[in-house]
Amino acid sequence: MKFKPEPPLSDAELDELAAFLESDATGDECMDLSMLHGFLTAIRVGPAEPEPAAWLAQVWGEAGQTPRFASPAAQQRIEDLILRFYNQLGDELVGEPAAFTPLVYVDEEAGTDIAQQWCYGFMLGTAMAPKAWQPAMDDDEIAQLLAPIFDCADDEAREAMEADGDNLAEFEHELAAALPDIVPVLRAFWLARAEAAAPRVSRRRH
């Protein structure tokens, strides 16, 4: 039996998911679509992938908070869209070269990408397993790649950059352009560590 791969979300399905995440059915702390993409990216490229039930609860906001779904079928529909979104990320990252593109908002008037929500979601993804992510923070090269993502997400870091005269809009736009190169490097870092930690099979000669 051959299994048909799931198609990526269409523009209409992305709009449907985005509309639900920002609807009155969800709480104020619910992730928006860009934040969700950053969050799922961190989980996909990180040291360990938790079960969907573990991370799905984080999407809605505070612990124990759940959306007001119109029906069980409506709940199933939204959860299916999120899981396909998650699987789509995996498909994008395994290609050679990776076809990853961050889903960020655009300031149409200025023509610049807005990366803050995506970066905040990514930071929340790493926060699900802070100890597991520590080796990345301790690696100089990887830490330098992560630093602008965390700075973009952190209000205090953003205020400090503004105080130093940095152009935040330009910073976010340049970071969004760099993410397609940064994310595959993060994934490769964790894959290399997993391979190094895997038990080696000894072969006996007869």
CSV table of C-alpha atoms in Angstrom, one decimal:
chain,number,residue,atom,x,y,z
A,1,MET,CA,0.0,0.0,0.0
A,2,LYS,CA,1.3,3.4,-0.9
A,3,PHE,CA,0.6,6.4,1.3
A,4,LYS,CA,-0.2,9.6,-0.5
A,5,PRO,CA,1.8,12.5,1.0
A,6,GLU,CA,-0.2,15.4,2.5
A,7,PRO,CA,-0.3,18.4,0.3
A,8,PRO,CA,1.0,21.7,1.8
A,9,LEU,CA,-1.6,24.1,3.1
A,10,SER,CA,-3.2,26.1,0.3
A,11,ASP,CA,-3.5,29.9,0.6
A,12,ALA,CA,-7.2,29.5,1.4
A,13,GLU,CA,-6.4,27.0,4.2
A,14,LEU,CA,-3.7,29.3,5.6
A,15,ASP,CA,-6.2,32.1,5.6
A,16,GLU,CA,-8.7,29.9,7.4
A,17,LEU,CA,-6.2,28.9,10.1
A,18,ALA,CA,-5.0,32.5,10.5
A,19,ALA,CA,-8.6,33.7,10.9
A,20,PHE,CA,-9.4,31.2,13.5
A,21,LEU,CA,-6.3,31.9,15.6
A,22,GLU,CA,-7.2,35.6,15.7
A,23,SER,CA,-10.9,35.0,16.2
A,24,ASP,CA,-13.0,35.6,19.3
A,25,ALA,CA,-13.0,31.8,19.8
A,26,THR,CA,-9.5,32.0,21.0
A,27,GLY,CA,-8.0,33.8,24.0
A,28,ASP,CA,-5.8,36.8,24.0
A,29,GLU,CA,-2.6,34.7,24.4
A,30,CYS,CA,-3.3,32.5,21.4
A,31,MET,CA,-0.5,32.4,18.8
A,32,ASP,CA,-1.1,34.1,15.5
A,33,LEU,CA,-0.1,32.3,12.2
A,34,SER,CA,3.5,33.8,12.1
A,35,MET,CA,4.1,33.0,15.7
A,36,LEU,CA,2.8,29.5,15.2
A,37,HIS,CA,5.2,29.0,12.3
A,38,GLY,CA,8.2,30.1,14.4
A,39,PHE,CA,7.1,27.9,17.3
A,40,LEU,CA,6.7,24.8,15.1
A,41,THR,CA,10.0,25.6,13.4
A,42,ALA,CA,11.9,25.5,16.7
A,43,ILE,CA,10.2,22.2,17.6
A,44,ARG,CA,11.0,20.7,14.2
A,45,VAL,CA,14.7,21.7,14.1
A,46,GLY,CA,15.4,21.2,17.8
A,47,PRO,CA,17.0,18.5,19.9
A,48,ALA,CA,13.8,16.5,20.5
A,49,GLU,CA,10.3,16.6,19.0
A,50,PRO,CA,7.6,16.4,21.7
A,51,GLU,CA,4.3,14.7,21.0
A,52,PRO,CA,1.7,17.0,19.3
A,53,ALA,CA,-0.5,16.9,22.3
A,54,ALA,CA,2.3,18.5,24.4
A,55,TRP,CA,3.0,21.4,22.1
A,56,LEU,CA,-0.6,21.9,20.8
A,57,ALA,CA,-1.7,23.0,24.2
A,58,GLN,CA,0.9,25.8,24.1
A,59,VAL,CA,-0.6,27.2,20.9
A,60,TRP,CA,-3.7,28.4,22.7
A,61,GLY,CA,-1.9,30.4,25.3
A,62,GLU,CA,-2.0,29.9,29.1
A,63,ALA,CA,-2.0,26.5,30.6
A,64,GLY,CA,-5.4,24.9,30.4
A,65,GLN,CA,-6.8,27.5,28.0
A,66,THR,CA,-8.6,26.0,25.0
A,67,PRO,CA,-10.5,27.6,22.2
A,68,ARG,CA,-14.3,27.7,22.0
A,69,PHE,CA,-14.8,25.4,19.0
A,70,ALA,CA,-18.2,25.4,17.4
A,71,SER,CA,-18.3,21.6,17.3
A,72,PRO,CA,-16.1,18.6,17.5
A,73,ALA,CA,-15.8,18.6,13.7
A,74,ALA,CA,-14.6,22.2,13.8
A,75,GLN,CA,-12.0,21.3,16.4
A,76,GLN,CA,-10.8,18.4,14.3
A,77,ARG,CA,-10.6,20.6,11.3
A,78,ILE,CA,-8.4,23.2,13.0
A,79,GLU,CA,-6.2,20.6,14.6
A,80,ASP,CA,-5.7,18.9,11.3
A,81,LEU,CA,-4.7,22.1,9.7
A,82,ILE,CA,-2.1,22.7,12.4
A,83,LEU,CA,-0.7,19.2,12.1
A,84,ARG,CA,-0.4,19.5,8.3
A,85,PHE,CA,1.3,22.9,8.9
A,86,TYR,CA,3.8,21.1,11.2
A,87,ASN,CA,4.3,18.2,8.7
A,88,GLN,CA,4.8,20.7,5.9
A,89,LEU,CA,7.7,22.2,7.8
A,90,GLY,CA,9.3,18.9,8.1
A,91,ASP,CA,9.0,18.3,4.3
A,92,GLU,CA,10.6,21.7,3.6
A,93,LEU,CA,13.5,21.1,5.9
A,94,VAL,CA,14.6,17.7,4.6
A,95,GLY,CA,15.2,18.8,1.0
A,96,GLU,CA,18.6,19.4,-0.5
A,97,PRO,CA,18.8,22.3,-0.4
A,98,ALA,CA,16.1,23.0,2.2
A,99,ALA,CA,13.1,24.9,0.9
A,100,PHE,CA,12.4,26.6,4.2
A,101,THR,CA,10.8,30.1,4.1
A,102,PRO,CA,9.7,31.8,7.4
A,103,LEU,CA,6.1,32.9,7.4
A,104,VAL,CA,6.4,36.5,8.4
A,105,TYR,CA,4.2,39.5,8.0
A,106,VAL,CA,5.0,42.4,5.6
A,107,ASP,CA,4.7,46.1,6.2
A,108,GLU,CA,3.2,46.8,2.8
A,109,GLU,CA,3.8,50.6,3.0
A,110,ALA,CA,7.5,50.2,3.8
A,111,GLY,CA,8.0,47.1,1.9
A,112,THR,CA,9.8,45.4,4.8
A,113,ASP,CA,9.3,42.0,6.5
A,114,ILE,CA,8.2,41.9,10.1
A,115,ALA,CA,9.9,39.1,12.0
A,116,GLN,CA,9.0,39.8,15.6
A,117,GLN,CA,6.1,37.5,15.9
A,118,TRP,CA,7.9,34.6,14.1
A,119,CYS,CA,10.9,35.1,16.4
A,120,TYR,CA,8.7,35.2,19.5
A,121,GLY,CA,7.1,31.9,18.5
A,122,PHE,CA,10.6,30.4,17.9
A,123,MET,CA,11.7,31.5,21.4
A,124,LEU,CA,8.6,29.8,22.9
A,125,GLY,CA,9.4,26.6,21.0
A,126,THR,CA,12.9,26.5,22.6
A,127,ALA,CA,11.4,27.3,26.0
A,128,MET,CA,9.5,24.0,25.9
A,129,ALA,CA,12.9,22.2,26.4
A,130,PRO,CA,15.4,24.8,27.7
A,131,LYS,CA,17.9,22.2,29.1
A,132,ALA,CA,17.8,20.2,25.9
A,133,TRP,CA,18.6,23.5,23.9
A,134,GLN,CA,21.5,24.4,26.2
A,135,PRO,CA,24.2,22.8,24.0
A,136,ALA,CA,23.2,25.1,21.2
A,137,MET,CA,23.5,28.1,23.5
A,138,ASP,CA,27.0,26.9,24.6
A,139,ASP,CA,28.2,26.6,21.0
A,140,ASP,CA,29.7,29.9,19.8
A,141,GLU,CA,28.7,29.5,16.2
A,142,ILE,CA,25.1,28.4,16.9
A,143,ALA,CA,24.7,31.0,19.7
A,144,GLN,CA,25.6,33.7,17.2
A,145,LEU,CA,22.8,32.5,14.9
A,146,LEU,CA,20.3,32.3,17.7
A,147,ALA,CA,21.1,35.7,19.3
A,148,PRO,CA,19.3,37.9,16.7
A,149,ILE,CA,16.2,35.7,16.8
A,150,PHE,CA,16.0,36.0,20.6
A,151,ASP,CA,16.8,39.8,20.5
A,152,CYS,CA,14.1,40.3,17.9
A,153,ALA,CA,11.6,38.6,20.2
A,154,ASP,CA,12.7,40.2,23.5
A,155,ASP,CA,11.2,43.6,24.4
A,156,GLU,CA,14.2,44.7,26.5
A,157,ALA,CA,16.6,43.8,23.8
A,158,ARG,CA,14.6,45.7,21.2
A,159,GLU,CA,14.5,48.8,23.5
A,160,ALA,CA,18.2,48.6,23.9
A,161,MET,CA,18.7,48.4,20.2
A,162,GLU,CA,16.5,51.5,19.7
A,163,ALA,CA,18.4,53.3,22.4
A,164,ASP,CA,21.6,52.6,20.5
A,165,GLY,CA,20.1,54.1,17.3
A,166,ASP,CA,19.5,50.8,15.5
A,167,ASN,CA,16.7,50.7,12.9
A,168,LEU,CA,14.4,47.9,14.1
A,169,ALA,CA,12.5,47.7,10.9
A,170,GLU,CA,15.7,47.2,9.0
A,171,PHE,CA,17.0,44.7,11.5
A,172,GLU,CA,13.8,42.6,11.3
A,173,HIS,CA,13.8,42.7,7.5
A,174,GLU,CA,17.4,41.6,7.3
A,175,LEU,CA,16.8,38.8,9.9
A,176,ALA,CA,13.8,37.5,7.9
A,177,ALA,CA,16.0,37.3,4.8
A,178,ALA,CA,18.7,35.4,6.7
A,179,LEU,CA,16.3,32.9,8.4
A,180,PRO,CA,16.2,30.5,5.3
A,181,ASP,CA,20.0,30.1,5.8
A,182,ILE,CA,20.0,30.0,9.6
A,183,VAL,CA,17.3,27.4,10.2
A,184,PRO,CA,18.9,24.6,8.2
A,185,VAL,CA,22.2,25.2,10.0
A,186,LEU,CA,20.3,24.7,13.3
A,187,ARG,CA,18.8,21.5,12.1
A,188,ALA,CA,22.1,20.2,10.9
A,189,PHE,CA,23.6,21.0,14.3
A,190,TRP,CA,21.1,18.9,16.2
A,191,LEU,CA,21.2,16.1,13.6
A,192,ALA,CA,25.0,15.9,14.0
A,193,ARG,CA,24.7,15.6,17.7
A,194,ALA,CA,22.1,12.9,17.5
A,195,GLU,CA,24.2,10.9,15.1
A,196,ALA,CA,27.3,11.3,17.3
A,197,ALA,CA,25.3,10.1,20.4
A,198,ALA,CA,23.8,7.1,18.6
A,199,PRO,CA,25.2,3.7,19.7
A,200,ARG,CA,27.6,2.3,17.2
A,201,VAL,CA,27.0,-1.2,15.9
A,202,SER,CA,30.2,-3.3,16.2
A,203,ARG,CA,30.9,-5.8,13.4
A,204,ARG,CA,32.8,-9.0,14.1
A,205,ARG,CA,35.0,-10.5,11.6
A,206,HIS,CA,34.6,-14.3,11.1
